[in-house]
JSON list of C-alpha atoms in Angstrom, two decimals:
[
{"chain": "A", "resi": 1, "resn": "MET", "atom": "CA", "xyz": [0.00, 0.00, 0.00]},
{"chain": "A", "resi": 2, "resn": "ALA", "atom": "CA", "xyz": [1.49, 3.30, -1.08]},
{"chain": "A", "resi": 3, "resn": "LEU", "atom": "CA", "xyz": [1.22, 6.36, 1.14]},
{"chain": "A", "resi": 4, "resn": "THR", "atom": "CA", "xyz": [-0.14, 9.53, -0.40]},
{"chain": "A", "resi": 5, "resn": "LYS", "atom": "CA", "xyz": [1.69, 12.71, 0.47]},
{"chain": "A", "resi": 6, "resn": "ILE", "atom": "CA", "xyz": [-0.50, 15.58, 1.68]},
{"chain": "A", "resi": 7, "resn": "ASN", "atom": "CA", "xyz": [0.37, 19.09, 0.55]},
{"chain": "A", "resi": 8, "resn": "ASN", "atom": "CA", "xyz": [2.14, 20.92, 3.40]},
{"chain": "A", "resi": 9, "resn": "ASN", "atom": "CA", "xyz": [0.04, 24.10, 3.68]},
{"chain": "A", "resi": 10, "resn": "THR", "atom": "CA", "xyz": [0.12, 26.11, 6.88]},
{"chain": "A", "resi": 11, "resn": "LEU", "atom": "CA", "xyz": [-2.96, 27.36, 8.71]},
{"chain": "A", "resi": 12, "resn": "SER", "atom": "CA", "xyz": [-1.94, 30.92, 7.90]},
{"chain": "A", "resi": 13, "resn": "ALA", "atom": "CA", "xyz": [-2.57, 30.14, 4.21]},
{"chain": "A", "resi": 14, "resn": "ILE", "atom": "CA", "xyz": [-6.23, 29.45, 4.98]},
{"chain": "A", "resi": 15, "resn": "THR", "atom": "CA", "xyz": [-8.11, 32.73, 4.65]},
{"chain": "A", "resi": 16, "resn": "GLY", "atom": "CA", "xyz": [-11.69, 31.59, 5.13]},
{"chain": "A", "resi": 17, "resn": "LEU", "atom": "CA", "xyz": [-14.16, 28.79, 5.10]},
{"chain": "A", "resi": 18, "resn": "PRO", "atom": "CA", "xyz": [-16.07, 27.82, 1.96]},
{"chain": "A", "resi": 19, "resn": "ALA", "atom": "CA", "xyz": [-19.50, 29.39, 1.51]},
{"chain": "A", "resi": 20, "resn": "GLY", "atom": "CA", "xyz": [-22.16, 27.73, 3.62]},
{"chain": "A", "resi": 21, "resn": "VAL", "atom": "CA", "xyz": [-19.73, 26.44, 6.25]},
{"chain": "A", "resi": 22, "resn": "GLY", "atom": "CA", "xyz": [-20.26, 28.21, 9.57]},
{"chain": "A", "resi": 23, "resn": "GLY", "atom": "CA", "xyz": [-19.09, 27.57, 13.08]},
{"chain": "A", "resi": 24, "resn": "LYS", "atom": "CA", "xyz": [-15.85, 29.54, 13.06]},
{"chain": "A", "resi": 25, "resn": "VAL", "atom": "CA", "xyz": [-14.83, 30.86, 16.50]},
{"chain": "A", "resi": 26, "resn": "LEU", "atom": "CA", "xyz": [-14.47, 34.62, 16.12]},
{"chain": "A", "resi": 27, "resn": "GLN", "atom": "CA", "xyz": [-13.52, 35.66, 19.67]},
{"chain": "A", "resi": 28, "resn": "VAL", "atom": "CA", "xyz": [-13.21, 34.21, 23.17]},
{"chain": "A", "resi": 29, "resn": "SER", "atom": "CA", "xyz": [-13.52, 35.74, 26.64]},
{"chain": "A", "resi": 30, "resn": "GLN", "atom": "CA", "xyz": [-13.00, 34.14, 30.07]},
{"chain": "A", "resi": 31, "resn": "THR", "atom": "CA", "xyz": [-13.31, 35.19, 33.70]},
{"chain": "A", "resi": 32, "resn": "LEU", "atom": "CA", "xyz": [-12.33, 33.33, 36.85]},
{"chain": "A", "resi": 33, "resn": "ASN", "atom": "CA", "xyz": [-13.91, 33.81, 40.27]},
{"chain": "A", "resi": 34, "resn": "ALA", "atom": "CA", "xyz": [-12.16, 32.63, 43.42]},
{"chain": "A", "resi": 35, "resn": "TYR", "atom": "CA", "xyz": [-14.25, 34.73, 45.85]},
{"chain": "A", "resi": 36, "resn": "THR", "atom": "CA", "xyz": [-15.44, 32.37, 48.60]},
{"chain": "A", "resi": 37, "resn": "TYR", "atom": "CA", "xyz": [-18.63, 33.10, 50.51]},
{"chain": "A", "resi": 38, "resn": "ASN", "atom": "CA", "xyz": [-21.78, 31.61, 52.00]},
{"chain": "A", "resi": 39, "resn": "MET", "atom": "CA", "xyz": [-25.29, 32.42, 50.73]},
{"chain": "A", "resi": 40, "resn": "THR", "atom": "CA", "xyz": [-28.55, 31.70, 52.60]},
{"chain": "A", "resi": 41, "resn": "SER", "atom": "CA", "xyz": [-31.22, 33.53, 50.58]},
{"chain": "A", "resi": 42, "resn": "THR", "atom": "CA", "xyz": [-34.44, 31.77, 49.52]},
{"chain": "A", "resi": 43, "resn": "SER", "atom": "CA", "xyz": [-34.80, 34.44, 46.79]},
{"chain": "A", "resi": 44, "resn": "LEU", "atom": "CA", "xyz": [-32.64, 34.51, 43.66]},
{"chain": "A", "resi": 45, "resn": "THR", "atom": "CA", "xyz": [-29.43, 36.40, 44.43]},
{"chain": "A", "resi": 46, "resn": "ASP", "atom": "CA", "xyz": [-26.51, 37.34, 42.18]},
{"chain": "A", "resi": 47, "resn": "VAL", "atom": "CA", "xyz": [-23.38, 35.16, 42.37]},
{"chain": "A", "resi": 48, "resn": "LEU", "atom": "CA", "xyz": [-20.60, 37.48, 43.53]},
{"chain": "A", "resi": 49, "resn": "SER", "atom": "CA", "xyz": [-16.98, 37.92, 42.43]},
{"chain": "A", "resi": 50, "resn": "ALA", "atom": "CA", "xyz": [-16.11, 40.13, 45.43]},
{"chain": "A", "resi": 51, "resn": "SER", "atom": "CA", "xyz": [-18.04, 41.54, 48.34]},
{"chain": "A", "resi": 52, "resn": "GLY", "atom": "CA", "xyz": [-20.97, 43.40, 46.78]},
{"chain": "A", "resi": 53, "resn": "THR", "atom": "CA", "xyz": [-19.75, 42.83, 43.19]},
{"chain": "A", "resi": 54, "resn": "THR", "atom": "CA", "xyz": [-21.76, 40.65, 40.81]},
{"chain": "A", "resi": 55, "resn": "MET", "atom": "CA", "xyz": [-19.81, 38.11, 38.75]},
{"chain": "A", "resi": 56, "resn": "GLU", "atom": "CA", "xyz": [-20.52, 38.98, 35.10]},
{"chain": "A", "resi": 57, "resn": "ILE", "atom": "CA", "xyz": [-18.95, 38.34, 31.71]},
{"chain": "A", "resi": 58, "resn": "ALA", "atom": "CA", "xyz": [-19.72, 40.28, 28.53]},
{"chain": "A", "resi": 59, "resn": "MET", "atom": "CA", "xyz": [-18.98, 40.10, 24.82]},
{"chain": "A", "resi": 60, "resn": "THR", "atom": "CA", "xyz": [-19.88, 42.30, 21.88]},
{"chain": "A", "resi": 61, "resn": "PRO", "atom": "CA", "xyz": [-20.73, 40.14, 18.83]},
{"chain": "A", "resi": 62, "resn": "SER", "atom": "CA", "xyz": [-19.15, 41.22, 15.55]},
{"chain": "A", "resi": 63, "resn": "ALA", "atom": "CA", "xyz": [-22.26, 40.28, 13.51]},
{"chain": "A", "resi": 64, "resn": "THR", "atom": "CA", "xyz": [-25.98, 39.97, 14.21]},
{"chain": "A", "resi": 65, "resn": "SER", "atom": "CA", "xyz": [-25.90, 36.43, 12.80]},
{"chain": "A", "resi": 66, "resn": "SER", "atom": "CA", "xyz": [-23.34, 35.24, 15.37]},
{"chain": "A", "resi": 67, "resn": "LYS", "atom": "CA", "xyz": [-24.22, 33.01, 18.28]},
{"chain": "A", "resi": 68, "resn": "LEU", "atom": "CA", "xyz": [-22.62, 33.24, 21.72]},
{"chain": "A", "resi": 69, "resn": "LEU", "atom": "CA", "xyz": [-21.65, 29.99, 23.44]},
{"chain": "A", "resi": 70, "resn": "PHE", "atom": "CA", "xyz": [-21.68, 30.57, 27.19]},
{"chain": "A", "resi": 71, "resn": "SER", "atom": "CA", "xyz": [-19.96, 27.80, 29.13]},
{"chain": "A", "resi": 72, "resn": "GLY", "atom": "CA", "xyz": [-18.14, 27.27, 32.38]},
{"chain": "A", "resi": 73, "resn": "ASN", "atom": "CA", "xyz": [-18.55, 25.87, 35.83]},
{"chain": "A", "resi": 74, "resn": "ALA", "atom": "CA", "xyz": [-19.34, 27.13, 39.31]},
{"chain": "A", "resi": 75, "resn": "PHE", "atom": "CA", "xyz": [-18.28, 25.41, 42.52]},
{"chain": "A", "resi": 76, "resn": "PHE", "atom": "CA", "xyz": [-21.15, 25.05, 44.99]},
{"chain": "A", "resi": 77, "resn": "ASN", "atom": "CA", "xyz": [-21.95, 22.91, 47.96]},
{"chain": "A", "resi": 78, "resn": "ALA", "atom": "CA", "xyz": [-25.13, 23.03, 49.97]},
{"chain": "A", "resi": 79, "resn": "ASN", "atom": "CA", "xyz": [-25.69, 22.17, 53.58]},
{"chain": "A", "resi": 80, "resn": "SER", "atom": "CA", "xyz": [-28.54, 22.46, 56.00]},
{"chain": "A", "resi": 81, "resn": "THR", "atom": "CA", "xyz": [-28.99, 22.71, 59.75]},
{"chain": "A", "resi": 82, "resn": "ASN", "atom": "CA", "xyz": [-31.96, 20.35, 59.50]},
{"chain": "A", "resi": 83, "resn": "GLN", "atom": "CA", "xyz": [-29.79, 17.95, 57.42]},
{"chain": "A", "resi": 84, "resn": "GLN", "atom": "CA", "xyz": [-32.64, 17.16, 55.08]},
{"chain": "A", "resi": 85, "resn": "GLU", "atom": "CA", "xyz": [-33.17, 19.86, 52.45]},
{"chain": "A", "resi": 86, "resn": "ASN", "atom": "CA", "xyz": [-29.81, 20.50, 50.76]},
{"chain": "A", "resi": 87, "resn": "ARG", "atom": "CA", "xyz": [-31.12, 21.58, 47.36]},
{"chain": "A", "resi": 88, "resn": "PHE", "atom": "CA", "xyz": [-30.61, 24.84, 45.52]},
{"chain": "A", "resi": 89, "resn": "GLU", "atom": "CA", "xyz": [-31.33, 26.53, 42.18]},
{"chain": "A", "resi": 90, "resn": "ILE", "atom": "CA", "xyz": [-29.05, 28.33, 39.71]},
{"chain": "A", "resi": 91, "resn": "VAL", "atom": "CA", "xyz": [-30.39, 30.60, 36.96]},
{"chain": "A", "resi": 92, "resn": "LEU", "atom": "CA", "xyz": [-28.41, 31.91, 33.96]},
{"chain": "A", "resi": 93, "resn": "LEU", "atom": "CA", "xyz": [-29.41, 35.42, 32.88]},
{"chain": "A", "resi": 94, "resn": "ALA", "atom": "CA", "xyz": [-28.45, 37.65, 29.94]},
{"chain": "A", "resi": 95, "resn": "LYS", "atom": "CA", "xyz": [-28.95, 41.27, 29.01]},
{"chain": "A", "resi": 96, "resn": "ILE", "atom": "CA", "xyz": [-28.25, 43.24, 25.84]},
{"chain": "A", "resi": 97, "resn": "ALA", "atom": "CA", "xyz": [-26.45, 46.58, 26.22]},
{"chain": "A", "resi": 98, "resn": "SER", "atom": "CA", "xyz": [-27.89, 48.48, 29.21]},
{"chain": "A", "resi": 99, "resn": "GLY", "atom": "CA", "xyz": [-31.19, 46.58, 29.11]},
{"chain": "A", "resi": 100, "resn": "SER", "atom": "CA", "xyz": [-32.64, 44.40, 31.84]},
{"chain": "A", "resi": 101, "resn": "TYR", "atom": "CA", "xyz": [-31.53, 40.87, 32.64]},
{"chain": "A", "resi": 102, "resn": "SER", "atom": "CA", "xyz": [-33.77, 38.01, 31.52]},
{"chain": "A", "resi": 103, "resn": "ALA", "atom": "CA", "xyz": [-33.53, 34.39, 32.63]},
{"chain": "A", "resi": 104, "resn": "ILE", "atom": "CA", "xyz": [-32.45, 32.16, 29.74]},
{"chain": "A", "resi": 105, "resn": "GLU", "atom": "CA", "xyz": [-31.82, 28.86, 31.56]},
{"chain": "A", "resi": 106, "resn": "ALA", "atom": "CA", "xyz": [-32.66, 27.44, 35.01]},
{"chain": "A", "resi": 107, "resn": "TYR", "atom": "CA", "xyz": [-31.03, 24.55, 36.82]},
{"chain": "A", "resi": 108, "resn": "THR", "atom": "CA", "xyz": [-33.45, 23.54, 39.55]},
{"chain": "A", "resi": 109, "resn": "TYR", "atom": "CA", "xyz": [-33.31, 21.16, 42.51]},
{"chain": "A", "resi": 110, "resn": "LEU", "atom": "CA", "xyz": [-29.54, 20.71, 42.44]},
{"chain": "A", "resi": 111, "resn": "GLY", "atom": "CA", "xyz": [-27.97, 19.08, 45.48]},
{"chain": "A", "resi": 112, "resn": "GLN", "atom": "CA", "xyz": [-29.69, 16.48, 47.60]},
{"chain": "A", "resi": 113, "resn": "TYR", "atom": "CA", "xyz": [-32.84, 15.89, 49.58]},
{"chain": "A", "resi": 114, "resn": "ASN", "atom": "CA", "xyz": [-32.45, 13.29, 52.30]},
{"chain": "A", "resi": 115, "resn": "TYR", "atom": "CA", "xyz": [-35.69, 11.46, 53.07]},
{"chain": "A", "resi": 116, "resn": "ILE", "atom": "CA", "xyz": [-34.15, 9.89, 56.18]},
{"chain": "A", "resi": 117, "resn": "GLY", "atom": "CA", "xyz": [-33.52, 13.27, 57.80]},
{"chain": "A", "resi": 118, "resn": "ALA", "atom": "CA", "xyz": [-30.88, 13.26, 60.53]},
{"chain": "A", "resi": 119, "resn": "SER", "atom": "CA", "xyz": [-28.44, 10.99, 58.70]},
{"chain": "A", "resi": 120, "resn": "ALA", "atom": "CA", "xyz": [-28.02, 13.36, 55.74]},
{"chain": "A", "resi": 121, "resn": "LEU", "atom": "CA", "xyz": [-24.67, 13.71, 54.04]},
{"chain": "A", "resi": 122, "resn": "ILE", "atom": "CA", "xyz": [-22.99, 17.04, 53.50]},
{"chain": "A", "resi": 123, "resn": "ILE", "atom": "CA", "xyz": [-22.25, 17.45, 49.80]},
{"chain": "A", "resi": 124, "resn": "ASN", "atom": "CA", "xyz": [-18.64, 18.19, 48.90]},
{"chain": "A", "resi": 125, "resn": "SER", "atom": "CA", "xyz": [-18.06, 21.16, 46.65]},
{"chain": "A", "resi": 126, "resn": "VAL", "atom": "CA", "xyz": [-18.68, 20.06, 43.07]},
{"chain": "A", "resi": 127, "resn": "ALA", "atom": "CA", "xyz": [-18.39, 21.86, 39.76]},
{"chain": "A", "resi": 128, "resn": "ILE", "atom": "CA", "xyz": [-21.79, 22.62, 38.28]},
{"chain": "A", "resi": 129, "resn": "PRO", "atom": "CA", "xyz": [-21.16, 22.74, 34.50]},
{"chain": "A", "resi": 130, "resn": "PHE", "atom": "CA", "xyz": [-22.97, 25.22, 32.24]},
{"chain": "A", "resi": 131, "resn": "SER", "atom": "CA", "xyz": [-23.32, 25.37, 28.49]},
{"chain": "A", "resi": 132, "resn": "PHE", "atom": "CA", "xyz": [-25.83, 27.48, 26.60]},
{"chain": "A", "resi": 133, "resn": "LEU", "atom": "CA", "xyz": [-25.89, 28.62, 22.96]},
{"chain": "A", "resi": 134, "resn": "TYR", "atom": "CA", "xyz": [-27.37, 32.12, 22.89]},
{"chain": "A", "resi": 135, "resn": "THR", "atom": "CA", "xyz": [-28.75, 33.89, 19.82]},
{"chain": "A", "resi": 136, "resn": "SER", "atom": "CA", "xyz": [-28.72, 37.63, 20.45]},
{"chain": "A", "resi": 137, "resn": "ASN", "atom": "CA", "xyz": [-29.34, 39.09, 16.94]},
{"chain": "A", "resi": 138, "resn": "THR", "atom": "CA", "xyz": [-27.33, 42.17, 17.96]},
{"chain": "A", "resi": 139, "resn": "THR", "atom": "CA", "xyz": [-23.91, 43.78, 17.74]},
{"chain": "A", "resi": 140, "resn": "SER", "atom": "CA", "xyz": [-24.37, 45.38, 21.18]},
{"chain": "A", "resi": 141, "resn": "ALA", "atom": "CA", "xyz": [-22.66, 43.98, 24.26]},
{"chain": "A", "resi": 142, "resn": "VAL", "atom": "CA", "xyz": [-24.31, 40.89, 25.77]},
{"chain": "A", "resi": 143, "resn": "THR", "atom": "CA", "xyz": [-23.68, 40.34, 29.50]},
{"chain": "A", "resi": 144, "resn": "PHE", "atom": "CA", "xyz": [-24.24, 37.07, 31.37]},
{"chain": "A", "resi": 145, "resn": "LYS", "atom": "CA", "xyz": [-24.54, 36.40, 35.10]},
{"chain": "A", "resi": 146, "resn": "LEU", "atom": "CA", "xyz": [-25.76, 33.69, 37.48]},
{"chain": "A", "resi": 147, "resn": "GLN", "atom": "CA", "xyz": [-28.23, 33.91, 40.33]},
{"chain": "A", "resi": 148, "resn": "THR", "atom": "CA", "xyz": [-28.82, 31.27, 42.97]},
{"chain": "A", "resi": 149, "resn": "LYS", "atom": "CA", "xyz": [-31.08, 30.50, 45.91]},
{"chain": "A", "resi": 150, "resn": "VAL", "atom": "CA", "xyz": [-31.70, 27.77, 48.47]},
{"chain": "A", "resi": 151, "resn": "TYR", "atom": "CA", "xyz": [-35.12, 26.12, 48.85]},
{"chain": "A", "resi": 152, "resn": "ASN", "atom": "CA", "xyz": [-35.15, 26.00, 52.65]},
{"chain": "A", "resi": 153, "resn": "GLY", "atom": "CA", "xyz": [-34.40, 28.81, 55.11]},
{"chain": "A", "resi": 154, "resn": "SER", "atom": "CA", "xyz": [-32.18, 26.52, 57.18]},
{"chain": "A", "resi": 155, "resn": "SER", "atom": "CA", "xyz": [-29.98, 25.72, 54.16]},
{"chain": "A", "resi": 156, "resn": "SER", "atom": "CA", "xyz": [-26.94, 27.52, 52.81]},
{"chain": "A", "resi": 157, "resn": "ILE", "atom": "CA", "xyz": [-24.70, 27.38, 49.76]},
{"chain": "A", "resi": 158, "resn": "ASN", "atom": "CA", "xyz": [-20.93, 27.68, 49.97]},
{"chain": "A", "resi": 159, "resn": "ILE", "atom": "CA", "xyz": [-19.62, 29.17, 46.74]},
{"chain": "A", "resi": 160, "resn": "ASN", "atom": "CA", "xyz": [-16.03, 28.60, 45.56]},
{"chain": "A", "resi": 161, "resn": "ASN", "atom": "CA", "xyz": [-15.00, 26.98, 48.83]},
{"chain": "A", "resi": 162, "resn": "ASP", "atom": "CA", "xyz": [-11.84, 24.90, 49.26]},
{"chain": "A", "resi": 163, "resn": "GLY", "atom": "CA", "xyz": [-9.96, 27.20, 46.84]},
{"chain": "A", "resi": 164, "resn": "LYS", "atom": "CA", "xyz": [-11.93, 25.99, 43.81]},
{"chain": "A", "resi": 165, "resn": "PRO", "atom": "CA", "xyz": [-12.59, 28.95, 41.47]},
{"chain": "A", "resi": 166, "resn": "SER", "atom": "CA", "xyz": [-15.61, 29.22, 39.21]},
{"chain": "A", "resi": 167, "resn": "GLN", "atom": "CA", "xyz": [-15.07, 30.01, 35.54]},
{"chain": "A", "resi": 168, "resn": "PHE", "atom": "CA", "xyz": [-17.20, 31.61, 32.82]},
{"chain": "A", "resi": 169, "resn": "ASN", "atom": "CA", "xyz": [-16.35, 31.50, 29.10]},
{"chain": "A", "resi": 170, "resn": "ILE", "atom": "CA", "xyz": [-17.97, 33.07, 26.04]},
{"chain": "A", "resi": 171, "resn": "MET", "atom": "CA", "xyz": [-17.15, 32.19, 22.44]},
{"chain": "A", "resi": 172, "resn": "GLU", "atom": "CA", "xyz": [-18.60, 34.05, 19.49]},
{"chain": "A", "resi": 173, "resn": "ILE", "atom": "CA", "xyz": [-19.47, 31.53, 16.79]},
{"chain": "A", "resi": 174, "resn": "GLY", "atom": "CA", "xyz": [-19.80, 32.90, 13.26]},
{"chain": "A", "resi": 175, "resn": "ALA", "atom": "CA", "xyz": [-22.81, 31.83, 11.21]}
]
């Protein structure tokens, strides 16, 4: 069997994709959050990156036809004084330019509910992965953030504990 030699072109010689082929990554942005704190609210509350500062990430699409791929992970663990209800909710929100935030994805009933009660386990901090393909139809800045809440007033969420930072990424994908 004879081997066929492939022409040795470099990536710099490639100037574009053929017509009709989309999916090219146009830009990437990332933010890390190592701010550790405890949250006890039963109402949706912004995930923070410092005391009183909301963790956000923004990108300005280069074309209205682009899509934004939001991905990342957040380190959470829930615990409860009644050792039964250790569940929480995380909501992904987006806003365009200086507009208002709107919920675009909800992750509900994360954590554990122990039906036995007093013998509940405390959940170790785990990475909650996120991935959402967002169509904005704009060339204005799009900003993403997370909000979270516990379901029971005797519960709490530890965010980014044990030195595990959360991470948000945005990639602009060309159409």
